[in-house]
Amino acid sequence: MATDTRVILICSGKGGVGKTTLTANLGISLARQGLTTAVLDADFGLRNLDLLLGLENRIVYTAQEVLEEECRLDQALVKHKQESNLSLLPAGNPRMLDWLKPDDMKRIVDMLKEHFNYVLIDCPAGVEDGFKNAMSASQEAIVVTNPEVSAVRDADRVIGLLNTNAIKPVQLVLNRVRPKMMANQEMLSIDDVTDILALPLLGLVLEDEQVIVSTNRGEPLTLNSVNSPAAKCYLNIAKRLQGENIPLIDPAEESSGLGAKFRRLMQTKIF
Amino acid sequence: MAMTLRDIINKLLRRQPASASTARERLQLVLAHDRSDLSTELLDQMRREILEVVAKYVEIDVDEGAVSLETEDRMTALVANLPIKRTMTGQIKLKEHKDQSEENSQETEGKDQNY
């Protein structure tokens, strides 16, 4: 039985910014560090966490049957094939949304807390009931956003709600960073986003085609492709969560050569 | 607002600024409104009332005046930018208050007598 379980909500407001991919990769990375980790798919409407983890064919029961006491928790949990420290609690039927209440989410999370070091909650997009249910069961949060106006705006809404519900700490993951575009000032910089949202940066994730390849296969990058740019970022984030002091990747360093030097010069703030 | 070397070159060449600074400015504006529950109507009403009050004391260009919400570090500030019309001599043109101008003239008269 684990004490001091950390229950972390992974949310973004906007859809498609990388919540589920982050949840899957953080889950794998934490499990690799020897930490027992449960990932809970709180997106009952549009569940996908099972697919990204490659566990979609092994689901027998879901959170729904656990709540309705038709099965025990351990029967619903799907253990990962390669990382036995990682388990998935699948989302139930979308019809659950009709009756699911914050207390139901708390019940599920309380059950998970007895068995795991980490509980990562993959939050649905939006700021409606699905989000509020997931938030009610969480202690801390990671807000995922992209360096794009719509994603940052939605993240701001979510941060406001997290603050009023006393969720803390709230940390930021900036996903899909393109160093070259940032250097050309055609993408919001890391400072822009952290200044606007006023959150501590837990990490950034570089744009990486391998993410698509990994979702095609149902094998998170951190499982097999640990040398891909995004995988390194995810692993760093997991280590920082554990309190390790890992310096941030400087996107400007990612592009090298004379062109990059020139772009850095052009980025110099004059006043 | 911070300016980079690229921004300055773009300005000199009259090119469009790099889109990141546009994104930053648009976001700051939209978030200031999102974070306050003020509707644009209320904000506009407030703007007009502020202008009226200020116009009692100094002559301002009502068309140029702007009141906006600006935001930094999750703090939102109401910022009023009210260009004050100046007189030929460069002094700020105060609205003429009858009482005040009379007092002023009396004072100067008094000083004259002392000489």
XYZ file of C-alpha atoms in Angstrom:
386
model
C 0.000 0.000 0.000
C 1.430 3.318 -1.069
C 1.226 6.396 1.080
C 1.601 9.970 -0.164
C 0.169 9.150 -3.564
C 0.383 12.055 -5.949
C -2.817 12.592 -7.909
C -2.094 14.736 -10.940
C -4.667 16.101 -13.356
C -3.405 16.464 -16.913
C -5.548 19.071 -18.612
C -5.479 21.727 -21.331
C -8.888 23.174 -22.081
C -8.386 22.885 -25.821
C -8.483 19.476 -27.433
C -5.676 17.970 -29.461
C -2.769 19.688 -27.724
C -1.278 16.453 -26.382
C -2.865 15.614 -23.026
C -3.294 11.937 -23.720
C 0.151 11.551 -25.298
C 1.695 13.247 -22.270
C -0.297 11.044 -19.873
C 0.803 7.872 -21.656
C 4.457 8.878 -21.842
C 4.628 10.185 -18.280
C 2.994 6.975 -17.108
C 5.624 4.872 -18.868
C 8.481 7.118 -17.686
C 7.407 7.083 -14.046
C 6.867 3.333 -14.156
C 10.389 2.964 -15.539
C 11.686 4.836 -12.502
C 10.184 2.056 -10.413
C 7.121 4.026 -9.345
C 3.776 2.288 -9.404
C 1.572 4.418 -11.611
C -2.085 4.322 -12.568
C -3.348 6.263 -15.545
C -7.047 7.025 -15.371
C -8.890 7.900 -18.543
C -11.378 10.550 -17.402
C -12.425 11.302 -20.949
C -15.545 9.175 -20.955
C -16.913 10.802 -24.078
C -13.903 10.357 -26.341
C -11.547 7.899 -24.744
C -8.180 7.285 -26.357
C -5.663 6.552 -23.647
C -6.138 2.799 -24.132
C -5.272 3.199 -27.816
C -2.081 5.202 -27.219
C -0.895 2.618 -24.708
C -1.747 -0.266 -27.051
C -4.106 -1.762 -24.479
C -7.393 -1.372 -26.327
C -7.843 -5.123 -26.865
C -7.232 -6.069 -23.268
C -10.049 -4.109 -21.656
C -12.574 -6.278 -19.872
C -14.082 -3.976 -17.268
C -13.989 -0.200 -16.953
C -14.383 2.502 -14.307
C -18.112 2.146 -14.818
C -18.252 -1.467 -13.558
C -16.002 -0.533 -10.642
C -18.356 2.268 -9.613
C -21.415 0.064 -10.018
C -19.654 -2.607 -7.953
C -19.977 -5.171 -10.709
C -16.271 -5.910 -10.452
C -13.313 -5.259 -8.193
C -10.796 -2.542 -8.976
C -8.019 -5.031 -9.743
C -10.245 -6.736 -12.309
C -10.738 -3.505 -14.214
C -7.106 -2.377 -14.106
C -5.177 -3.281 -17.256
C -1.512 -3.874 -16.557
C 0.893 -2.735 -19.275
C 2.566 -5.568 -21.169
C 6.158 -4.326 -20.865
C 5.949 -1.953 -17.903
C 4.321 -3.895 -15.108
C 4.434 -0.850 -12.820
C 1.919 0.871 -15.073
C -1.804 0.169 -15.055
C -4.670 1.717 -16.957
C -8.140 2.216 -15.582
C -10.214 2.532 -18.763
C -12.995 5.057 -19.174
C -16.499 3.658 -19.140
C -19.338 4.063 -21.552
C -20.104 7.637 -22.734
C -23.563 7.203 -21.185
C -21.846 7.389 -17.788
C -21.656 11.130 -18.345
C -25.376 11.314 -17.571
C -24.959 10.301 -13.969
C -21.272 10.683 -13.121
C -20.660 13.129 -10.266
C -17.499 14.569 -8.691
C -17.973 12.167 -5.760
C -17.793 9.186 -8.135
C -14.436 10.370 -9.427
C -13.225 10.852 -5.859
C -14.283 7.297 -5.019
C -12.327 5.860 -7.950
C -9.249 7.920 -7.163
C -9.395 7.014 -3.460
C -9.371 3.340 -4.460
C -6.390 3.890 -6.779
C -4.494 5.830 -4.116
C -4.301 2.709 -1.988
C -2.231 0.883 -4.566
C -0.143 3.400 -6.505
C 2.561 6.044 -6.046
C 1.144 8.140 -8.874
C -2.349 8.562 -10.264
C -2.388 10.482 -13.549
C -5.820 11.638 -14.667
C -6.223 12.203 -18.396
C -8.756 15.014 -18.439
C -11.304 15.571 -21.215
C -11.099 18.745 -23.284
C -13.373 21.618 -22.376
C -14.207 23.254 -19.065
C -17.582 21.605 -18.487
C -18.720 18.741 -16.249
C -16.162 16.224 -17.489
C -13.359 18.586 -16.567
C -14.934 19.536 -13.246
C -15.441 15.893 -12.245
C -11.820 15.101 -13.023
C -10.589 18.209 -11.209
C -12.551 17.425 -8.070
C -10.553 14.239 -7.565
C -7.144 15.845 -8.160
C -4.581 17.452 -5.885
C -2.175 18.951 -8.381
C -2.272 19.634 -12.098
C -0.200 19.802 -15.234
C -1.558 22.162 -17.876
C -0.523 21.220 -21.405
C -0.529 23.875 -24.077
C 0.923 24.605 -27.514
C 2.602 27.881 -28.508
C -0.565 28.965 -30.326
C -3.058 31.662 -29.448
C -6.112 29.409 -29.114
C -4.341 26.809 -26.967
C -2.869 29.476 -24.667
C -6.193 31.224 -24.304
C -7.968 27.995 -23.340
C -5.150 27.074 -20.968
C -5.690 30.423 -19.241
C -9.352 29.597 -18.636
C -8.418 26.236 -17.161
C -5.730 27.774 -14.927
C -8.304 30.225 -13.581
C -10.596 27.307 -12.653
C -7.738 25.313 -11.089
C -6.746 28.334 -8.995
C -10.256 28.894 -7.692
C -10.462 25.213 -6.752
C -7.197 25.354 -4.797
C -5.441 22.788 -6.983
C -1.698 23.153 -6.460
C 0.928 23.087 -7.636
C -0.160 23.819 -11.195
C 2.709 23.405 -13.638
C 2.999 23.999 -17.354
C 4.108 21.713 -20.176
C 4.650 23.482 -23.475
C 4.085 20.933 -26.204
C 4.884 20.864 -29.926
C 7.704 23.400 -29.742
C 9.322 24.147 -33.116
C 12.749 25.682 -32.403
C 13.206 27.051 -35.906
C 9.875 28.854 -35.957
C 10.571 30.242 -32.499
C 13.974 31.484 -33.634
C 12.300 33.198 -36.589
C 9.790 34.738 -34.195
C 6.951 33.144 -36.071
C 5.897 31.218 -32.964
C 5.208 32.402 -29.421
C 8.404 31.976 -27.421
C 8.717 30.005 -24.209
C 8.994 33.265 -22.248
C 5.895 34.632 -23.979
C 3.813 31.655 -22.870
C 5.172 31.419 -19.321
C 4.822 35.194 -18.841
C 1.249 35.224 -20.077
C 0.113 32.181 -18.118
C 2.335 32.915 -15.090
C 2.987 29.258 -14.358
C 6.235 27.457 -13.559
C 7.428 25.484 -16.573
C 7.686 21.774 -15.857
C 9.039 21.137 -19.318
C 8.735 21.586 -23.019
C 8.259 18.944 -25.662
C 9.789 19.358 -29.098
C 7.665 18.757 -32.175
C 8.502 15.241 -33.287
C 7.129 13.167 -36.175
C 7.905 10.047 -34.195
C 4.936 10.833 -31.946
C 2.608 9.910 -34.803
C 4.564 6.741 -35.539
C 4.335 5.748 -31.891
C 0.587 6.292 -31.730
C 0.188 4.243 -34.906
C 1.869 1.373 -33.108
C 0.307 1.903 -29.692
C 3.756 2.099 -28.147
C 4.531 5.379 -26.370
C 7.859 6.884 -27.443
C 9.317 6.571 -23.968
C 8.901 2.801 -24.201
C 11.124 1.999 -27.188
C 12.315 5.163 -28.927
C 14.010 6.825 -25.989
C 16.399 8.747 -28.245
C 13.758 10.611 -30.212
C 13.590 14.345 -29.358
C 10.114 14.185 -27.808
C 10.897 11.053 -25.787
C 13.858 12.804 -24.144
C 11.558 15.675 -23.226
C 8.966 13.353 -21.669
C 11.626 11.529 -19.675
C 12.969 14.860 -18.400
C 9.494 15.912 -17.321
C 9.043 12.678 -15.367
C 12.375 13.229 -13.626
C 11.493 16.816 -12.742
C 8.199 15.597 -11.289
C 10.273 13.411 -9.004
C 12.230 16.462 -7.896
C 15.345 15.970 -10.006
C 16.957 19.160 -11.202
C 17.150 18.631 -14.968
C 17.900 21.780 -16.980
C 15.419 22.758 -19.692
C 16.306 22.169 -23.314
C 17.113 25.476 -24.989
C 15.229 25.408 -28.287
C 17.772 27.838 -29.757
C 20.487 25.220 -29.220
C 18.443 22.660 -31.094
C 19.098 24.377 -34.390
C 22.823 24.901 -34.907
C 25.123 26.394 -37.544
C 25.552 29.853 -38.993
C 21.852 30.278 -39.807
C 20.904 29.584 -36.205
C 23.518 32.054 -34.965
C 22.022 34.715 -37.194
C 18.497 33.917 -36.004
C 19.661 34.189 -32.392
C 21.171 37.594 -33.143
C 17.857 38.722 -34.614
C 16.105 37.612 -31.424
C 18.216 39.943 -29.294
C 15.958 42.207 -27.314
C 16.951 45.804 -27.964
C 14.526 47.447 -25.585
C 6.743 46.117 -25.067
C 10.013 44.383 -25.794
C 11.384 44.815 -29.283
C 13.881 42.585 -30.943
C 16.404 43.385 -33.638
C 14.163 41.654 -36.153
C 11.190 43.803 -35.124
C 13.255 46.943 -35.696
C 14.490 45.844 -39.117
C 10.953 44.913 -40.106
C 9.776 48.331 -38.974
C 12.505 50.131 -40.924
C 11.690 48.152 -44.062
C 7.974 48.672 -43.405
C 7.459 44.950 -43.458
C 4.845 43.186 -41.395
C 6.164 42.387 -37.921
C 6.997 38.732 -37.195
C 3.782 36.972 -36.257
C 4.883 36.003 -32.741
C 4.659 39.592 -31.525
C 1.226 39.933 -33.118
C 0.151 36.727 -31.375
C 1.484 38.029 -28.048
C -0.355 41.328 -28.318
C -3.619 39.741 -29.417
C -3.432 37.203 -26.607
C -2.750 39.828 -23.957
C -5.771 41.785 -25.085
C -8.142 38.844 -25.308
C -6.997 37.403 -21.969
C -7.503 40.711 -20.201
C -11.120 40.535 -21.287
C -11.463 36.814 -20.529
C -10.086 37.285 -17.039
C -12.327 40.165 -16.129
C -16.015 39.569 -16.326
C -16.534 42.964 -17.920
C -18.511 42.835 -21.122
C -17.450 45.077 -23.974
C -20.594 47.151 -23.398
C -19.750 47.767 -19.758
C -16.167 48.541 -20.663
C -17.328 51.016 -23.277
C -19.694 52.666 -20.818
C -16.874 52.942 -18.295
C -14.627 54.415 -20.974
C -17.173 57.102 -21.811
C -17.715 58.003 -18.154
C -13.986 58.203 -17.481
C -13.561 60.465 -20.492
C -16.379 62.703 -19.261
C -14.759 63.101 -15.852
C -11.338 63.854 -17.283
C -12.838 66.245 -19.830
C -14.098 68.378 -16.924
C -10.537 69.253 -16.025
C -8.444 69.117 -19.177
C -9.273 69.338 -22.821
C -8.788 65.925 -24.317
C -9.193 64.481 -27.726
C -12.281 62.375 -27.134
C -11.889 60.454 -30.390
C -8.310 59.502 -29.593
C -8.903 58.476 -26.002
C -8.683 54.767 -25.277
C -9.364 52.793 -22.137
C -8.237 49.208 -22.194
C -7.472 46.295 -19.971
C -3.887 45.139 -19.961
C -2.609 42.075 -18.285
C 0.695 40.826 -17.009
C 1.523 37.999 -14.616
C -2.170 37.221 -14.193
C -2.696 40.791 -12.944
C -5.051 42.911 -14.956
C -4.809 46.682 -15.048
C -7.146 49.281 -16.446
C -5.074 51.529 -18.644
C -6.388 54.847 -19.890
C -4.578 56.610 -22.669
C -6.018 60.108 -22.979
C -4.122 62.524 -25.231
C -4.358 66.019 -23.747
C -4.669 68.859 -26.203
C -1.952 71.463 -25.844
C -2.025 75.174 -26.402
C 0.198 76.995 -28.909
C 2.819 77.580 -26.227
C 2.924 73.879 -25.439
C 1.146 74.204 -22.131
C -1.551 71.821 -21.164
C -4.810 73.441 -22.013
C -6.907 73.564 -18.878
C -10.616 74.000 -19.098
C -11.409 77.531 -18.056
C -12.976 77.591 -14.663
C -14.474 81.031 -14.105
C -13.864 81.133 -10.339
C -10.281 80.038 -10.676
C -9.347 82.545 -13.375
C -10.842 85.395 -11.314
C -8.841 84.351 -8.255
C -5.718 84.230 -10.365
C -6.225 87.715 -11.684
C -6.835 89.051 -8.182
C -3.587 87.485 -7.008
C -1.570 89.139 -9.754
C -3.239 92.441 -9.013
C -2.276 92.103 -5.356
C 1.328 91.437 -6.273
C 1.390 94.509 -8.470
C 0.264 96.654 -5.570
C 3.075 95.390 -3.388
C 5.676 96.626 -5.825
